[in-house]
Short mmCIF file of C-alpha atoms and ligand atoms in Angstrom, two decimals:
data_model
loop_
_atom_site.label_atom_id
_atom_site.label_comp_id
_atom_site.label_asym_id
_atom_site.label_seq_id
_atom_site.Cartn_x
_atom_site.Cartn_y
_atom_site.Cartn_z
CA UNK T 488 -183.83 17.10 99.60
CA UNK T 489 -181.41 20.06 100.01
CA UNK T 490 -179.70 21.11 102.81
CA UNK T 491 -180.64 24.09 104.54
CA UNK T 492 -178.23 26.30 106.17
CA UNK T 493 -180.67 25.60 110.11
CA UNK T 494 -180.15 22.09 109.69
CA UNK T 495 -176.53 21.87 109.41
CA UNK T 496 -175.97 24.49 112.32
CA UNK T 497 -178.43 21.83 114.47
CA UNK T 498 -175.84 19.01 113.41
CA UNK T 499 -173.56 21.04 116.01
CA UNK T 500 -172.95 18.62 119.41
CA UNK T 501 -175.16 15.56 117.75
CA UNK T 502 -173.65 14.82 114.50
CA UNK T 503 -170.46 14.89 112.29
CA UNK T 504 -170.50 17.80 109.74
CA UNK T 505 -168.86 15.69 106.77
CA UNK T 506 -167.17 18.28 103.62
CA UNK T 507 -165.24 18.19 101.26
CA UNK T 508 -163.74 20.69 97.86
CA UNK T 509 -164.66 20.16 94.27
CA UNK T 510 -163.91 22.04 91.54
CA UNK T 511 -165.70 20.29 89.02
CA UNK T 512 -169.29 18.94 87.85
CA UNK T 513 -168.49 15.10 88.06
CA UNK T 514 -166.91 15.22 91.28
CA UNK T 515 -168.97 17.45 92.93
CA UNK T 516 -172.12 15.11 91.91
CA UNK T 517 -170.34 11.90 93.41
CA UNK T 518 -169.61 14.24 96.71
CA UNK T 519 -173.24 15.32 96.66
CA UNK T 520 -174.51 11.78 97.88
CA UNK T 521 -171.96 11.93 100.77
CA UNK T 522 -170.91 15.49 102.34
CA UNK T 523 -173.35 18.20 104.17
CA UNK T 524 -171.20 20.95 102.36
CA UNK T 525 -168.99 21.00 99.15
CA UNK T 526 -166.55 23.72 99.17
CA UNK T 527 -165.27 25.31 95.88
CA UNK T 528 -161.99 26.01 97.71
CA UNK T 529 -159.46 28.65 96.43
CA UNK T 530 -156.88 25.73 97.20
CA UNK T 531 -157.71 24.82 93.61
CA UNK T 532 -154.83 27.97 93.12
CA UNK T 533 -152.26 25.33 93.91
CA UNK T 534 -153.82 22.14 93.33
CA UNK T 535 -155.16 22.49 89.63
CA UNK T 536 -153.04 25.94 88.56
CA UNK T 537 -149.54 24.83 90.29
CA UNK T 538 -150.02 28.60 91.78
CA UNK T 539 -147.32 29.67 94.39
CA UNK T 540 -149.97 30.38 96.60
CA UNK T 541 -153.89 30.50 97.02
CA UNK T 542 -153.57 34.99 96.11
CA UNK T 543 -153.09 34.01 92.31
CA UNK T 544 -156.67 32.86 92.42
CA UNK T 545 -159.22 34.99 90.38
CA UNK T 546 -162.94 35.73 90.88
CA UNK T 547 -163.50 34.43 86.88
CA UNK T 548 -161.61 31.09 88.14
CA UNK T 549 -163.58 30.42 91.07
CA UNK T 550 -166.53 31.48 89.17
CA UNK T 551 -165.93 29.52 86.27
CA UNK T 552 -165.04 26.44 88.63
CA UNK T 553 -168.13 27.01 91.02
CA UNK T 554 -170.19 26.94 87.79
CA UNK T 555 -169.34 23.58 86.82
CA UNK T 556 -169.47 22.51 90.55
CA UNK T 557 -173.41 23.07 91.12
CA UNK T 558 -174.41 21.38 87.97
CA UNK T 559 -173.48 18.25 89.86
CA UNK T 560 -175.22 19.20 93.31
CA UNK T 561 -178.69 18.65 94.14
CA UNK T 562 -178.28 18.06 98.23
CA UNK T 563 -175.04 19.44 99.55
CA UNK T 564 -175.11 23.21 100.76
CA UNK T 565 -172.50 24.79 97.89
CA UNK T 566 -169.82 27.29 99.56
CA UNK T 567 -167.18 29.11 97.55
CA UNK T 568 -164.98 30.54 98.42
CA UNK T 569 -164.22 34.39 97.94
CA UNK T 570 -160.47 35.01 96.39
CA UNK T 571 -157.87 37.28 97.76
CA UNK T 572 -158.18 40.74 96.89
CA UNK T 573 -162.24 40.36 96.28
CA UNK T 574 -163.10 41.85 99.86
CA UNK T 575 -161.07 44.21 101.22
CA UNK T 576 -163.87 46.52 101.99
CA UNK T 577 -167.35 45.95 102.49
CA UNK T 578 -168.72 47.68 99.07
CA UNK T 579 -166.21 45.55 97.05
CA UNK T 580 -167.16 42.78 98.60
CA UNK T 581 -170.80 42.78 98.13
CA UNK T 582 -170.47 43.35 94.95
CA UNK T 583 -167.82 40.29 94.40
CA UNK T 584 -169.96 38.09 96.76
CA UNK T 585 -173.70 39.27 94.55
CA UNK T 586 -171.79 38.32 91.29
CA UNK T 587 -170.03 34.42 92.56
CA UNK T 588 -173.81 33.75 94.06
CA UNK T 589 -175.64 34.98 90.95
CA UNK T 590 -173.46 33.47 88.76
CA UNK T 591 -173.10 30.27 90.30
CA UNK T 592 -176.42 29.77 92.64
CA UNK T 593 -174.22 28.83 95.42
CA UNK T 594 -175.30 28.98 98.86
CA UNK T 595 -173.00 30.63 100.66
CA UNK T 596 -169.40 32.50 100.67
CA UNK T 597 -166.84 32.06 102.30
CA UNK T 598 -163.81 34.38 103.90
CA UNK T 599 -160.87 33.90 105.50
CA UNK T 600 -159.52 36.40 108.66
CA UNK T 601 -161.15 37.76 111.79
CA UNK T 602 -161.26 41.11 113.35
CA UNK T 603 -160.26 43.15 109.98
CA UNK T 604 -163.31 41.41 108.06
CA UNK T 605 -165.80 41.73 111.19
CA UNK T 606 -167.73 44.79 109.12
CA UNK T 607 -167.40 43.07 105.49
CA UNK T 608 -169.30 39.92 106.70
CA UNK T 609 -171.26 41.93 108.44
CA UNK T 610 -172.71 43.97 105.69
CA UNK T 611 -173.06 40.51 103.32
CA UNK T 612 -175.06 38.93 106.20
CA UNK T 613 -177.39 42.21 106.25
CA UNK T 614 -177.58 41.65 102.62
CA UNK T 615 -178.83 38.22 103.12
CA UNK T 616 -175.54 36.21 101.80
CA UNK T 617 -175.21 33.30 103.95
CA UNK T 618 -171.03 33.57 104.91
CA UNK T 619 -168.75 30.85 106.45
CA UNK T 620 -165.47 31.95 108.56
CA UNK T 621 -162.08 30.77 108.02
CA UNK T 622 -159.68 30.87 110.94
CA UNK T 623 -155.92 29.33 112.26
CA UNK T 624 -154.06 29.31 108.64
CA UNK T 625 -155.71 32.02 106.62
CA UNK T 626 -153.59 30.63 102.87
CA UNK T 627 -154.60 34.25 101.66
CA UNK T 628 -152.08 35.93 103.97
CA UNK T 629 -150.10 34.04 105.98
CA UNK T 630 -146.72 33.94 104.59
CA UNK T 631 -145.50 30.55 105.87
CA UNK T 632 -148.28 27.71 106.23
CA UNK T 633 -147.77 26.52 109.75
CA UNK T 634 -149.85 25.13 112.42
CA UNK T 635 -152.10 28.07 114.70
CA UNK T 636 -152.72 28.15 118.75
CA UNK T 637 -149.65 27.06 120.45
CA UNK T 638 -148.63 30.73 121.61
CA UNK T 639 -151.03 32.78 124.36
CA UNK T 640 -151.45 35.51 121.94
CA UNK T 641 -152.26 33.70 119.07
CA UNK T 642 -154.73 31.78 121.24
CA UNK T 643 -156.53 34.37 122.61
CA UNK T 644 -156.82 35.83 119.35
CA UNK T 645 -158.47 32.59 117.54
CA UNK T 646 -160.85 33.04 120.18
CA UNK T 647 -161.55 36.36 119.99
CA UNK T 648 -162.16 36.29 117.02
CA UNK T 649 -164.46 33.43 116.41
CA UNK T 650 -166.58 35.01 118.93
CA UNK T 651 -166.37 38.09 116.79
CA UNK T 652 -167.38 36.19 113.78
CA UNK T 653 -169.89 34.18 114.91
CA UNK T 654 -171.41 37.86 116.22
CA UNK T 655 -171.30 38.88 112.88
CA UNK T 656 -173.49 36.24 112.28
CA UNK T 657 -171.43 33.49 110.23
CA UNK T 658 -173.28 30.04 110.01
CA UNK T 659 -170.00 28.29 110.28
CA UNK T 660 -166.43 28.51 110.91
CA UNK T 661 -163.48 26.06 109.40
CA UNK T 662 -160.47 26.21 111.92
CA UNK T 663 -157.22 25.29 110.17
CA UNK T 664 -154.40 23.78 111.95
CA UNK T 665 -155.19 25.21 114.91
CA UNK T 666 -153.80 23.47 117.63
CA UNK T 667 -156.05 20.82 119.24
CA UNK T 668 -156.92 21.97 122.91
CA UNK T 669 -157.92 25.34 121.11
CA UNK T 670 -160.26 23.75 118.96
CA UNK T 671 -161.97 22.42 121.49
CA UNK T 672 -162.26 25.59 123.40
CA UNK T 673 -163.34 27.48 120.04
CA UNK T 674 -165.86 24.72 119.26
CA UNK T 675 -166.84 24.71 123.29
CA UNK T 676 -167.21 28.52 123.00
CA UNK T 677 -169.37 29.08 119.96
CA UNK T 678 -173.29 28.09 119.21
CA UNK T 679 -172.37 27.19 115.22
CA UNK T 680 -170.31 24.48 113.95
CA UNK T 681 -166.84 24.88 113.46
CA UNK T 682 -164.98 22.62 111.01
CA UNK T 683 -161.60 21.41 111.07
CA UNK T 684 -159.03 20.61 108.41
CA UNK T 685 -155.60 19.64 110.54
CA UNK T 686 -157.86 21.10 113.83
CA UNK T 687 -158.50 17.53 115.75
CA UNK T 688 -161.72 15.64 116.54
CA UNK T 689 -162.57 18.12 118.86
CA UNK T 690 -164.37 20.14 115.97
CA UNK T 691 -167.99 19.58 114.98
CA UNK T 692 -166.87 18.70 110.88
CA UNK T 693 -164.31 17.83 109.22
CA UNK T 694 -163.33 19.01 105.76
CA UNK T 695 -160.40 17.58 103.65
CA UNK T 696 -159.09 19.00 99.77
CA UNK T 697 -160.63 15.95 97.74
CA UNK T 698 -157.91 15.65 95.50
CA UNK T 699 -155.78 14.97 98.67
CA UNK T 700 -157.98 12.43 99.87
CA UNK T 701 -157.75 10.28 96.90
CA UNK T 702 -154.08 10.50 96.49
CA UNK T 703 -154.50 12.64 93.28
CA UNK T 704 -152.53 15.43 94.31
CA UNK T 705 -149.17 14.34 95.04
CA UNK T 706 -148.51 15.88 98.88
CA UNK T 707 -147.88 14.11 102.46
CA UNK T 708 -149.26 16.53 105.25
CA UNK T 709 -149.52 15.46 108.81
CA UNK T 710 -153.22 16.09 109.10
CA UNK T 711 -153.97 14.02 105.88
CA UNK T 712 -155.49 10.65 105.61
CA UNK T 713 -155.25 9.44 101.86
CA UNK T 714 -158.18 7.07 101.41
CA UNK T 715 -157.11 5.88 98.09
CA UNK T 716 -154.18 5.60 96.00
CA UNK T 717 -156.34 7.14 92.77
CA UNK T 718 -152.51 7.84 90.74
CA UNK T 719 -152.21 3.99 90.88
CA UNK T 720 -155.51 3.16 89.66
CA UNK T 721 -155.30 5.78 86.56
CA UNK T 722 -151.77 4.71 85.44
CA UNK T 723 -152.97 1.12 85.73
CA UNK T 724 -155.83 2.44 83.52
CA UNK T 725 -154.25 4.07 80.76
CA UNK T 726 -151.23 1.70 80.64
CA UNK T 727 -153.63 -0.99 80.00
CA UNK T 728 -155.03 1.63 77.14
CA UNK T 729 -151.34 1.94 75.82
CA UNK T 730 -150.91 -1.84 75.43
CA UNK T 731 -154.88 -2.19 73.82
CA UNK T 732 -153.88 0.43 71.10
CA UNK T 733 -150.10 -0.67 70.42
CA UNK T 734 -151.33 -4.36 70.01
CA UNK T 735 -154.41 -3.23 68.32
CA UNK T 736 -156.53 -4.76 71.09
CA UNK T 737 -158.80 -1.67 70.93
CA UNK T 738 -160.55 -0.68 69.28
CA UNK T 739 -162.45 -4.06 68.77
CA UNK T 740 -165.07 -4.06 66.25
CA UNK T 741 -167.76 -3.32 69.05
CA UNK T 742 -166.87 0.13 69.47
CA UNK T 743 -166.40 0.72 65.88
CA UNK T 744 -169.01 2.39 63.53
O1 KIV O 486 -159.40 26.41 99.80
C1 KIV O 486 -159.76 25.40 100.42
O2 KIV O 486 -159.84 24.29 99.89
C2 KIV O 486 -160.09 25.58 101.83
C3 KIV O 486 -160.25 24.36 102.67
C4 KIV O 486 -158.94 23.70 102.84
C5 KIV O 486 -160.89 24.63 103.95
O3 KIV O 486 -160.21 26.67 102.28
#
C-alpha cells in the first residue's frame, strides 16, 4: 500500500523514519521494499555529473532522473528535490514545483533554507504541494560543507527556523550535520519528523546518499556507514567477464542463437 504523507508524520516519537536517494528506476524499486521515503536528491550534481557543487543541477536533470525514479516505486512517499535557482520567489517556484510533480507524479518537494523561503513554501503548501525542509548544510549555498550548531547564533537560528518552517506547514524537515545536542532540541521542539544525515540518533529518520552506502561512490565522511563494498563486487564481476571472453568461456552455446 502507499505511504501517505499522515502516516509518516505519526512515525514521529514511535518509529524510525528509514530514507534513502535514488536516481534511477532499478534502484529506486529495490529501495521501495525498504525506506518510508526515497529522495531524488540534487546530490546526484556531484555524485553522477562530477559537478563542483549541487548549483550545476538543472530542473530537466532532476526531472529526467525523478522520472525514471517512480517507475520503480509503488510504496515509498517520492520527494525531489527542487534545484538551485528554481525558487527564488514564490511565483517561480510554483511554477517549477507544478512542472517536477506533473511530470514526475512525485509526492512531494523539497527545499533547502529557512527564513528567506518561509513565503515560497508557504504559497506551494496553499497550493496543495506537499514540501519537506532542509536545514544545517544547505549544499545550494553554503560555500564550504561543514558541520552546523556549534556556535549560539547559528543555534538559535536552526531553531528558529525549523519552527518557522514547520509553521509554514512542511511535513518534514532533514537536518544536516547539525550538531547533535541541537538535533535533539530541533526534533524535541517540533510536532513533524525531522531527519538526519550526519545529525545523530537524536532525529526521528535517518537518510543516507545510496550510492554512499554501498561503497559506489568513492568518499569517506565521518557521518557515513558503508554497508557494502559494491566497487569490489562489480570489478570481481566484470573481471571474471574479461577472462570468460578472452578465453572464450562466454559465450557458451547456451546463450547463443
Ligand atoms: O541531495 C541530497 O541527496 C540530499 C540528502 C543528502 C538529504 O539533500
Amino acid at each position: 500500500m502507499k505511504r501517505k504523507i499522515s502516516d509518516l508524520i505519526k512515525k514521529k516519537n514511535k518509529k524510525k523514519i528509514v530514507c534513502l536517494t535514488a536516481y534511477s528506476k532499478n534502484i529506486a524499486n529495490i529501495l521501495d521494499n525498504f525506506c518510508d521515503i526515497v529522495l531524488v536528491g540534487d546530490s546526484l550534481g556531484s555524485v553522477l555529473y562530477n559537478y563542483k557543487s549541487t548549483r550545476e543541477v538543472s530542473l530537466d536533470t532532476m526531472i529526467e532522473h525523478s522520472k525514471s525514479v517512480n517507475m520503480g516505486i509503488k510504496k515509498s512517499l517520492m520527494v525531489v528535490d527542487m534545484p538551485y535557482n528554481t525558487y527564488r520567489n514564490s511565483k517561480e517556484a510554483l511554477k517549477n514545483a507544478k512542472k517536477i510533480i506533473s511530470k514526475t507524479k512525485c509526492d512531494a518537494v523539497k527545499l533547502e533554507g529557512g527564513k528567506k523561503i518561509y513565503k515560497i513554501v508557504k504559497t506551494l503548501i496553499k497550493n496543495k504541494i506537499p514540501v519537506m525542509g532542509h536545514l544545517g548544510v544547505l549544499p545550494q549555498s553554503d560555500k564550504i560543507l561543514k558541520s552546523k550548531g556549534k556556535k549560539t547564533l547559528e543555534r538559535n537560528k536552526i531553531l528558529n527556523d525549523a519552527k518557522l518552517l514547520e509553521s509554514a506547514g512542511i511535513f518534514s524537515l532533514v537536518l544536516e550535520c547539525v550538531e547533535t545536542s541541537l538535533s535533539k532540541i530541533v526534533t524535541e521542539k517540533i510536532n513533524i519528523p525531522t531527519i538526519g544525515i550526519g545529525s545523530s540518533n537524536n532525529c526521528d529518520g535517518q537518510i543516507l546518499v545510496f550510492d554512499d552506502l554501498i561503497g559506489l561512490n568513492p568518499i569517506d565522511v565521518k557521518f557515513l556507514k558503508k554497508y557494502a563494498n559494491i566497487r569490489k563486487e562489480i570489478a570481481k564481476a566484470v573481471s571474471n567477464y574479461t577472462k570468460d571472453v578472452r578465453n572464450e568461456k562466454f559465450p557458451l552455446k547456451k546463450h547463443s542463437y
